[in-house]
mmCIF file of C-alpha atoms and ligand atoms in Angstrom:
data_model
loop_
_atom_site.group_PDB
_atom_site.id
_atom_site.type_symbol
_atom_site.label_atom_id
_atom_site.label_comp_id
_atom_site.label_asym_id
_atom_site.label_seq_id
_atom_site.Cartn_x
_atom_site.Cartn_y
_atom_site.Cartn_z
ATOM 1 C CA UNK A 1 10.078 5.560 7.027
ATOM 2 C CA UNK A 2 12.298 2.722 6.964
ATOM 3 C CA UNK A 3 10.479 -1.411 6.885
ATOM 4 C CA UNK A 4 13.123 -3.291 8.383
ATOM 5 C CA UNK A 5 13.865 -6.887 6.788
ATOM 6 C CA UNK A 6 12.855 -8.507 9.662
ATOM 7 C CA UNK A 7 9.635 -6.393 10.184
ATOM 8 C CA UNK A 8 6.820 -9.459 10.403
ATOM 9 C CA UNK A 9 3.946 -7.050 9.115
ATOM 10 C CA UNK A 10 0.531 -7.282 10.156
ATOM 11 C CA UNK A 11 -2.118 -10.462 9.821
ATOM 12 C CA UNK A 12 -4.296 -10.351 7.336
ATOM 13 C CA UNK A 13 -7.021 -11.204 10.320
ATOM 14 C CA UNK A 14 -6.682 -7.626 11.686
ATOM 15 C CA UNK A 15 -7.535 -5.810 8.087
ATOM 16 C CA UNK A 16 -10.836 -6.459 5.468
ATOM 17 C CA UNK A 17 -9.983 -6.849 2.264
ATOM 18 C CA UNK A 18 -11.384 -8.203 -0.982
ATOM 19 C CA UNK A 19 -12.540 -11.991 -0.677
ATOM 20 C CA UNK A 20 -10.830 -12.968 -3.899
ATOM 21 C CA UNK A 21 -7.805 -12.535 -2.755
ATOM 22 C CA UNK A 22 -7.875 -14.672 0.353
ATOM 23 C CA UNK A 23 -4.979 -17.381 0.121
ATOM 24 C CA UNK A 24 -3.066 -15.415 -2.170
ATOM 25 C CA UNK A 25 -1.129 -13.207 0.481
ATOM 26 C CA UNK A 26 1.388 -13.199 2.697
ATOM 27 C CA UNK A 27 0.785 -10.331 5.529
ATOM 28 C CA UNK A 28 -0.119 -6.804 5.460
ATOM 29 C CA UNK A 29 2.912 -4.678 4.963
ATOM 30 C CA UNK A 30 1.603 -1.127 5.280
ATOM 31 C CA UNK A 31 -2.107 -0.889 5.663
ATOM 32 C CA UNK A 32 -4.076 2.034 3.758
ATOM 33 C CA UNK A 33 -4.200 4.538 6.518
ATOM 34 C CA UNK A 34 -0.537 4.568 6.931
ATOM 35 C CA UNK A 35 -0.041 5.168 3.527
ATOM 36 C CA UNK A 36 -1.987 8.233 3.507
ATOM 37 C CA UNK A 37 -1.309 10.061 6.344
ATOM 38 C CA UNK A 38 2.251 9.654 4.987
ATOM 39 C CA UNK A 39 1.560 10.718 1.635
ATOM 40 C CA UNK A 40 -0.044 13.876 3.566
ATOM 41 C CA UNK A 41 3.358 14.750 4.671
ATOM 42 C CA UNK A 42 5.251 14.187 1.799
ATOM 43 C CA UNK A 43 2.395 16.941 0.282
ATOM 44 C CA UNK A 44 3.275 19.257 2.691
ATOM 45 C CA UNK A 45 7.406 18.657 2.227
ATOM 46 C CA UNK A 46 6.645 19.376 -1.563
ATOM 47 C CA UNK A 47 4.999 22.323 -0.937
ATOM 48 C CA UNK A 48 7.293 24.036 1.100
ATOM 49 C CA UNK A 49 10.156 23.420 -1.661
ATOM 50 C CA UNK A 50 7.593 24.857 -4.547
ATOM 51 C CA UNK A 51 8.060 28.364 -3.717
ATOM 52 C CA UNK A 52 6.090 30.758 -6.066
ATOM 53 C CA UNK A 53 5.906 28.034 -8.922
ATOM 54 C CA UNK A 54 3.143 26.565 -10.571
ATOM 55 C CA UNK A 55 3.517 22.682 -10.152
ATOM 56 C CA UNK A 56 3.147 20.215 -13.213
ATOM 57 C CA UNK A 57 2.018 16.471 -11.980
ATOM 58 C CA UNK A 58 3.645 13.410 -14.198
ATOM 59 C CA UNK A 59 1.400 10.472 -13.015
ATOM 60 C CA UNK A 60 3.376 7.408 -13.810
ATOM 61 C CA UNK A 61 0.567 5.144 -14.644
ATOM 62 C CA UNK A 62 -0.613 2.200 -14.015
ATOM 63 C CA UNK A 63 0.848 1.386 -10.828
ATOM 64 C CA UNK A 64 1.244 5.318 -9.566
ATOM 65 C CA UNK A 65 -2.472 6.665 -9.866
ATOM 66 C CA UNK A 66 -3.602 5.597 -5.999
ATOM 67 C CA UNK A 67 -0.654 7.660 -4.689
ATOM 68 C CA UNK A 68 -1.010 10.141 -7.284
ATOM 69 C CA UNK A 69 -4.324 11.003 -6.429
ATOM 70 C CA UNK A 70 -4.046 10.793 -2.935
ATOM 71 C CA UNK A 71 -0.734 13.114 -3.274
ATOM 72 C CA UNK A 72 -2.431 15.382 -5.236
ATOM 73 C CA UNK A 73 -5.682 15.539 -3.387
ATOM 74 C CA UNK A 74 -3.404 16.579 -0.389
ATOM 75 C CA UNK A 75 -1.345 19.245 -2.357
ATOM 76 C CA UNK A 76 -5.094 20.896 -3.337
ATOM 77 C CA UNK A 77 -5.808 20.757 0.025
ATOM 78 C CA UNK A 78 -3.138 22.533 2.076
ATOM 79 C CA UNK A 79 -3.108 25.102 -0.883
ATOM 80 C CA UNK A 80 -6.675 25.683 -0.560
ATOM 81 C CA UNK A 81 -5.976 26.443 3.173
ATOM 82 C CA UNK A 82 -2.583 28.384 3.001
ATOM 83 C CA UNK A 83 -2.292 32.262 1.642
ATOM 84 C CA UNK A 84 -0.214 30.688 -1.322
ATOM 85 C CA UNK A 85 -2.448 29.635 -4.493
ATOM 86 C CA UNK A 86 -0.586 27.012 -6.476
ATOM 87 C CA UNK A 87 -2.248 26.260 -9.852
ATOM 88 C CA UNK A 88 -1.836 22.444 -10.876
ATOM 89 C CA UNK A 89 -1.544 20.682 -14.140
ATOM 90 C CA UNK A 90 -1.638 16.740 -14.286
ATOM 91 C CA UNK A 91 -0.978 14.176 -16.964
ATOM 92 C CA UNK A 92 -0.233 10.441 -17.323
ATOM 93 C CA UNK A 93 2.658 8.575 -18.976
ATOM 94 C CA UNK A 94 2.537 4.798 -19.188
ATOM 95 C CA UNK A 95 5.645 2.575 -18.500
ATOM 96 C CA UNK A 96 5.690 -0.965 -19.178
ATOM 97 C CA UNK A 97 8.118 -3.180 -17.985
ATOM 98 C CA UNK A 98 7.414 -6.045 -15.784
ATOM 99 C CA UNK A 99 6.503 -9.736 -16.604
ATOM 100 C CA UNK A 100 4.957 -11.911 -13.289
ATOM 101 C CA UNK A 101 7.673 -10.240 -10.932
ATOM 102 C CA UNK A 102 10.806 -9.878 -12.655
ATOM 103 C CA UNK A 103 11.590 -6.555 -14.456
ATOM 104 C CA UNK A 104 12.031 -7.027 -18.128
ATOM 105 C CA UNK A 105 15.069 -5.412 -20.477
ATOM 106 C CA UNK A 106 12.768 -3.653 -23.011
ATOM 107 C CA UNK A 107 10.751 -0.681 -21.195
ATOM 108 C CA UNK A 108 7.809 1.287 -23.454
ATOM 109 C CA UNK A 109 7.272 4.874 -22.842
ATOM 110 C CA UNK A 110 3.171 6.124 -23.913
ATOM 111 C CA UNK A 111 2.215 9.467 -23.684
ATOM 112 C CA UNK A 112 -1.035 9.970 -21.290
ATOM 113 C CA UNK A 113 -3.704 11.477 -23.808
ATOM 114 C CA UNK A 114 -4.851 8.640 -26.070
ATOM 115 C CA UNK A 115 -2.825 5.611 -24.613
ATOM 116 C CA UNK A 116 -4.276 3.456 -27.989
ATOM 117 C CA UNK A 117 -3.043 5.684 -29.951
ATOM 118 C CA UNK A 118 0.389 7.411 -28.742
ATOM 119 C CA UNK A 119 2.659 4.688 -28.263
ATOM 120 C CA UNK A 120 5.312 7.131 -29.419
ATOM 121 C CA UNK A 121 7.049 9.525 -27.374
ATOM 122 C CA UNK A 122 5.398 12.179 -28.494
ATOM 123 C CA UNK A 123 3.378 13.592 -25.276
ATOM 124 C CA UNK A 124 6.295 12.845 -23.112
ATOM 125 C CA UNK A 125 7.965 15.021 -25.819
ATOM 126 C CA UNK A 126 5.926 17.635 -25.677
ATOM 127 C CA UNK A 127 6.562 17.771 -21.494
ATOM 128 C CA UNK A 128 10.337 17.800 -21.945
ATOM 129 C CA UNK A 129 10.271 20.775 -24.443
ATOM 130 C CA UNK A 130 7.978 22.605 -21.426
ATOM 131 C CA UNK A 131 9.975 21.755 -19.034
ATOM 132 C CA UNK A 132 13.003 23.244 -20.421
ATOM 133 C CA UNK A 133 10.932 26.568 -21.793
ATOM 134 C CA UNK A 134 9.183 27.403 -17.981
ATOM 135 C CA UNK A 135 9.739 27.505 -14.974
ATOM 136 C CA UNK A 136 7.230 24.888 -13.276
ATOM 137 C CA UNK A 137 7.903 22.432 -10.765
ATOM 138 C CA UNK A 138 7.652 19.160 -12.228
ATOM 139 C CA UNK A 139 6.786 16.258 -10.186
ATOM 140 C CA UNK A 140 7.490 12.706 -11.479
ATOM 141 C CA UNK A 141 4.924 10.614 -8.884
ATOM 142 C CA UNK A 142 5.525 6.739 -9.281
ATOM 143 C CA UNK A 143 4.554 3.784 -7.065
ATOM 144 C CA UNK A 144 7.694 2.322 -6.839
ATOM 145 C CA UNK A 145 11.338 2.422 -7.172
ATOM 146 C CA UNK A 146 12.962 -1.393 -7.824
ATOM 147 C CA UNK A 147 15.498 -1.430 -9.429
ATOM 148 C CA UNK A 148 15.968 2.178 -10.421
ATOM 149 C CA UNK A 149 15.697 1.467 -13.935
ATOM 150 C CA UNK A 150 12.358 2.721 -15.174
ATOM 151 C CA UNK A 151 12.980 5.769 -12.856
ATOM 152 C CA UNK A 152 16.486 6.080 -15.545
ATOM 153 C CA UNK A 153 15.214 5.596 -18.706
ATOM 154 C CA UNK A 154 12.040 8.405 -17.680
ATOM 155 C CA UNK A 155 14.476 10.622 -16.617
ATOM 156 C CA UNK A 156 17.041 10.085 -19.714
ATOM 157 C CA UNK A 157 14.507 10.969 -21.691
ATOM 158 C CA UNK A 158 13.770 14.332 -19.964
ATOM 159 C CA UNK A 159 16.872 15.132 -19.099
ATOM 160 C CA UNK A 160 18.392 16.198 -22.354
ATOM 161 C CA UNK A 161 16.437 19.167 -22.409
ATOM 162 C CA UNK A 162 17.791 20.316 -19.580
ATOM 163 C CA UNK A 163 14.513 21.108 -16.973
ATOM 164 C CA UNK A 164 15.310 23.259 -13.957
ATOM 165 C CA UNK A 165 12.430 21.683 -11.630
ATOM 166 C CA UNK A 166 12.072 18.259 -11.982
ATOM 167 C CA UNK A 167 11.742 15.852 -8.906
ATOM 168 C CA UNK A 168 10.888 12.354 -8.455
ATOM 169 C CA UNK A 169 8.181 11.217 -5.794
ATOM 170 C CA UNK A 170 7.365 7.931 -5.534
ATOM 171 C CA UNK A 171 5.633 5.923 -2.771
ATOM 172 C CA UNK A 172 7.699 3.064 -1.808
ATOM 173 C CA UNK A 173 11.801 2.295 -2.349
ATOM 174 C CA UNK A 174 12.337 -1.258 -2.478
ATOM 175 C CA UNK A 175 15.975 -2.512 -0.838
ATOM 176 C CA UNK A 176 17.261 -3.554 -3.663
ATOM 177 C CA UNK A 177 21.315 -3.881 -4.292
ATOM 178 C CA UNK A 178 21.386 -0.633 -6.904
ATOM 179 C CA UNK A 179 24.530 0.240 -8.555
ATOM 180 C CA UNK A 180 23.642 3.478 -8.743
ATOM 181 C CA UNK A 181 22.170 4.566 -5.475
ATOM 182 C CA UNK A 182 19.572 6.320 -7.318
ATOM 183 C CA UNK A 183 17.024 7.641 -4.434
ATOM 184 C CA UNK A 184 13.829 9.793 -5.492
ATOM 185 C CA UNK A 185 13.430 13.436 -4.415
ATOM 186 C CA UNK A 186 10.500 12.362 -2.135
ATOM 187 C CA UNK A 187 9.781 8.955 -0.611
ATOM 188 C CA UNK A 188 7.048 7.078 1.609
ATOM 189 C CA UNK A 189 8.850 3.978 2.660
ATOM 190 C CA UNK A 190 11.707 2.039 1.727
ATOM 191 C CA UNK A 191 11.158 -1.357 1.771
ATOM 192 C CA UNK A 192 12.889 -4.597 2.529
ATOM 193 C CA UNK A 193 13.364 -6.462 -1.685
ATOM 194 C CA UNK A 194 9.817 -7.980 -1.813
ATOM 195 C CA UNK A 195 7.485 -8.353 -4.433
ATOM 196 C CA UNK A 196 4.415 -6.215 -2.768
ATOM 197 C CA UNK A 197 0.730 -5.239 -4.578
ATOM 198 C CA UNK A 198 -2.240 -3.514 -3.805
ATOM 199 C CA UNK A 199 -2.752 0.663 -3.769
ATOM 200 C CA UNK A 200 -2.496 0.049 -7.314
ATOM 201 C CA UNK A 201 0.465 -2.095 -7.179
ATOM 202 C CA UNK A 202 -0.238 -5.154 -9.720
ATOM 203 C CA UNK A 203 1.481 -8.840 -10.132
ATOM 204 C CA UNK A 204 0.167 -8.999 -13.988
ATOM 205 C CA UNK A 205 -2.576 -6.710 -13.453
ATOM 206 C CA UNK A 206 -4.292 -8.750 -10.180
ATOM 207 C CA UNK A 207 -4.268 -6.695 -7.188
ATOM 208 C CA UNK A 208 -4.522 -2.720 -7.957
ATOM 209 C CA UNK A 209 -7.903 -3.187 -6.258
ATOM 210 C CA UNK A 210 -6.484 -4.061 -2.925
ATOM 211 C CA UNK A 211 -6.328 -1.319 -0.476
ATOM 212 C CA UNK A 212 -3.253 -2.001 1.791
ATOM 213 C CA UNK A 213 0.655 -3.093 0.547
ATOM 214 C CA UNK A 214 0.764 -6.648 0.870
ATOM 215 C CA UNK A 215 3.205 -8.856 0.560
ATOM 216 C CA UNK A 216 1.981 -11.812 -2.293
ATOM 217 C CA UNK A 217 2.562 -15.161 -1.140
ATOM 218 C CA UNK A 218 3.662 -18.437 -3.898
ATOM 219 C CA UNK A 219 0.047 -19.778 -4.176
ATOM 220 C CA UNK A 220 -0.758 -15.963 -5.621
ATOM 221 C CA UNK A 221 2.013 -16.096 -7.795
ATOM 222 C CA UNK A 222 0.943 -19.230 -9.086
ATOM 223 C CA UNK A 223 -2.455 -18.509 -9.654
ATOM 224 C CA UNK A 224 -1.661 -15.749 -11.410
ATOM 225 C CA UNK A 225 1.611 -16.499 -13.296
ATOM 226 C CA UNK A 226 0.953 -15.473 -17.135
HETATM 227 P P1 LIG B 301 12.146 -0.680 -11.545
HETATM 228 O O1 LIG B 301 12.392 -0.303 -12.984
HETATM 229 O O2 LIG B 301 12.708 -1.996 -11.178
HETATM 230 O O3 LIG B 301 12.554 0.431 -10.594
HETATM 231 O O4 LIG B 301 10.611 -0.905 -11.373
HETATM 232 C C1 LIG B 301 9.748 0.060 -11.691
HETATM 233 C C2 LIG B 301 8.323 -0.468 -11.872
HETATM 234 O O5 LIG B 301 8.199 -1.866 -11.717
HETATM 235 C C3 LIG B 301 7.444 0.128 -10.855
HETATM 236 O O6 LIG B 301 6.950 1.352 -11.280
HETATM 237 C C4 LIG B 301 6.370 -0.906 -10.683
HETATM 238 O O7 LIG B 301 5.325 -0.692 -11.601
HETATM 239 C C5 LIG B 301 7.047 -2.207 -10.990
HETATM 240 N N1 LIG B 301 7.447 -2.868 -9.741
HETATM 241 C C6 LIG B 301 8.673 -2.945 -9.175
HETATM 242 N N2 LIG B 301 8.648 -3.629 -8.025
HETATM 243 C C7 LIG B 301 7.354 -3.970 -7.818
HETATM 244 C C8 LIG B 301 6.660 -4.693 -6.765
HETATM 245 O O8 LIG B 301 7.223 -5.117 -5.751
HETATM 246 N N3 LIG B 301 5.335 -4.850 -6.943
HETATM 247 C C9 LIG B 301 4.646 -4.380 -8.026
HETATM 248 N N4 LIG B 301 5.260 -3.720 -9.014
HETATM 249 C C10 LIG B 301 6.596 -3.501 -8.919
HETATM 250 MG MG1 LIG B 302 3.189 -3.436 -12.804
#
């Protein structure tokens, strides 16, 4: 689904959503019910490309656990109700990059299991090595793709051991000018190049508990510049 740059959204008027965040947004870009029944789909194309293979889940945290979830509550279900029993494994890794909205040059990868304590590489490690030894389908599942470059330096990492399955899905593509092109496997929406929060989506950590994608506006920023 492509958001046109001139696409006005929707007023804030028409949606509820949580008082402390009135006068800190813009206009609804994608409310929540859009976002599911979209992510329902994008369940479905996934599991027609599985095949016989177990499927492996790679929550990108913080900012992909709404669609995660939702993605992989939607996976269960349609397997639940089909003749074909997929068994599902999912973890968490932890990327770190932004600073108020601009994306910053030094990116940390932490492995899901004890965040406080494996600020190594070592669980994302430990994923590679299985991904080269079996054959599982391996879903990356982000919230975003910006500027393409988290989405480089996960798969970098991965990539060296040479995985058969491995796929990107991630919720939104922003329009951003990208040297590269890089484009996930799977996709909700590409975007116009806006700063957007809420379905987990954060401008320093404000926002992840706003139901619908909404564009901030300068008095958020502000009030929550760090
Ligand atoms: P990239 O490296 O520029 O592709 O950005 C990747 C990460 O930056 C995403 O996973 C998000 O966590 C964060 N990010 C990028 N754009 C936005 C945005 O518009 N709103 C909130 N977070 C964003
Ligand atoms: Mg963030």
């Amino acid at each position: 689904i492509q958001i046109s740059d001139n696409w006005p959204g929707y007023s804030l008027d028409l949606f509820t959503y949580p008082q402390h965040y009135y006068g800190d947004l813009e206009y609804v870009l994608i409310p929540h019910g859009i976002i599911v029944d979209r992510t329902e789909r994008l369940a479905k194309d996934i599991m027609q490309d599985i095949g016989d293979n177990d499927i492996v889940v790679l929550c990108v945290l913080k900012g992909g656990y709404k669609f995660c979830a939702d993605l992989v509550e939607h996976i269960k279900n349609l397997s639940r109700n089909s003749e074909r029993f997929i068994s599902m494994k999912v973890d968490f890794v932890r990327v770190k990059s932004y600073h108020n909205d601009q994306s910053m040059q030094d990116m940390q990868i932490m492995g899901g299991d004890d965040l406080s304590k494996l600020t190594g590489k070592v669980d994302f490690l430990f994923w590679a090595l299985l991904c080269f030894l079996l054959t599982i389908f391996f879903i990356f599942c982000k919230d975003i793709v910006g500027t393409g470059r988290t989405m480089k330096v996960l798969l970098n990492n991965i990539e060296k051991y040479k995985p058969k399955m491995i796929k990107v899905a991630s919720l939104l593509v922003k329009r951003t000018s990208r040297p590269d092109g890089y484009r996930p496997d799977y996709y909700g929406f590409e975007i116009p190049d806006l700063f957007v929060v809420g379905y987990a989506l954060d401008y320093n950590e404000h926002f992840r508990d706003l139901n619908h994608i909404c564009v901030i506006n300068d008095h958020g920023k502000a009030k929550y510049r760090v």
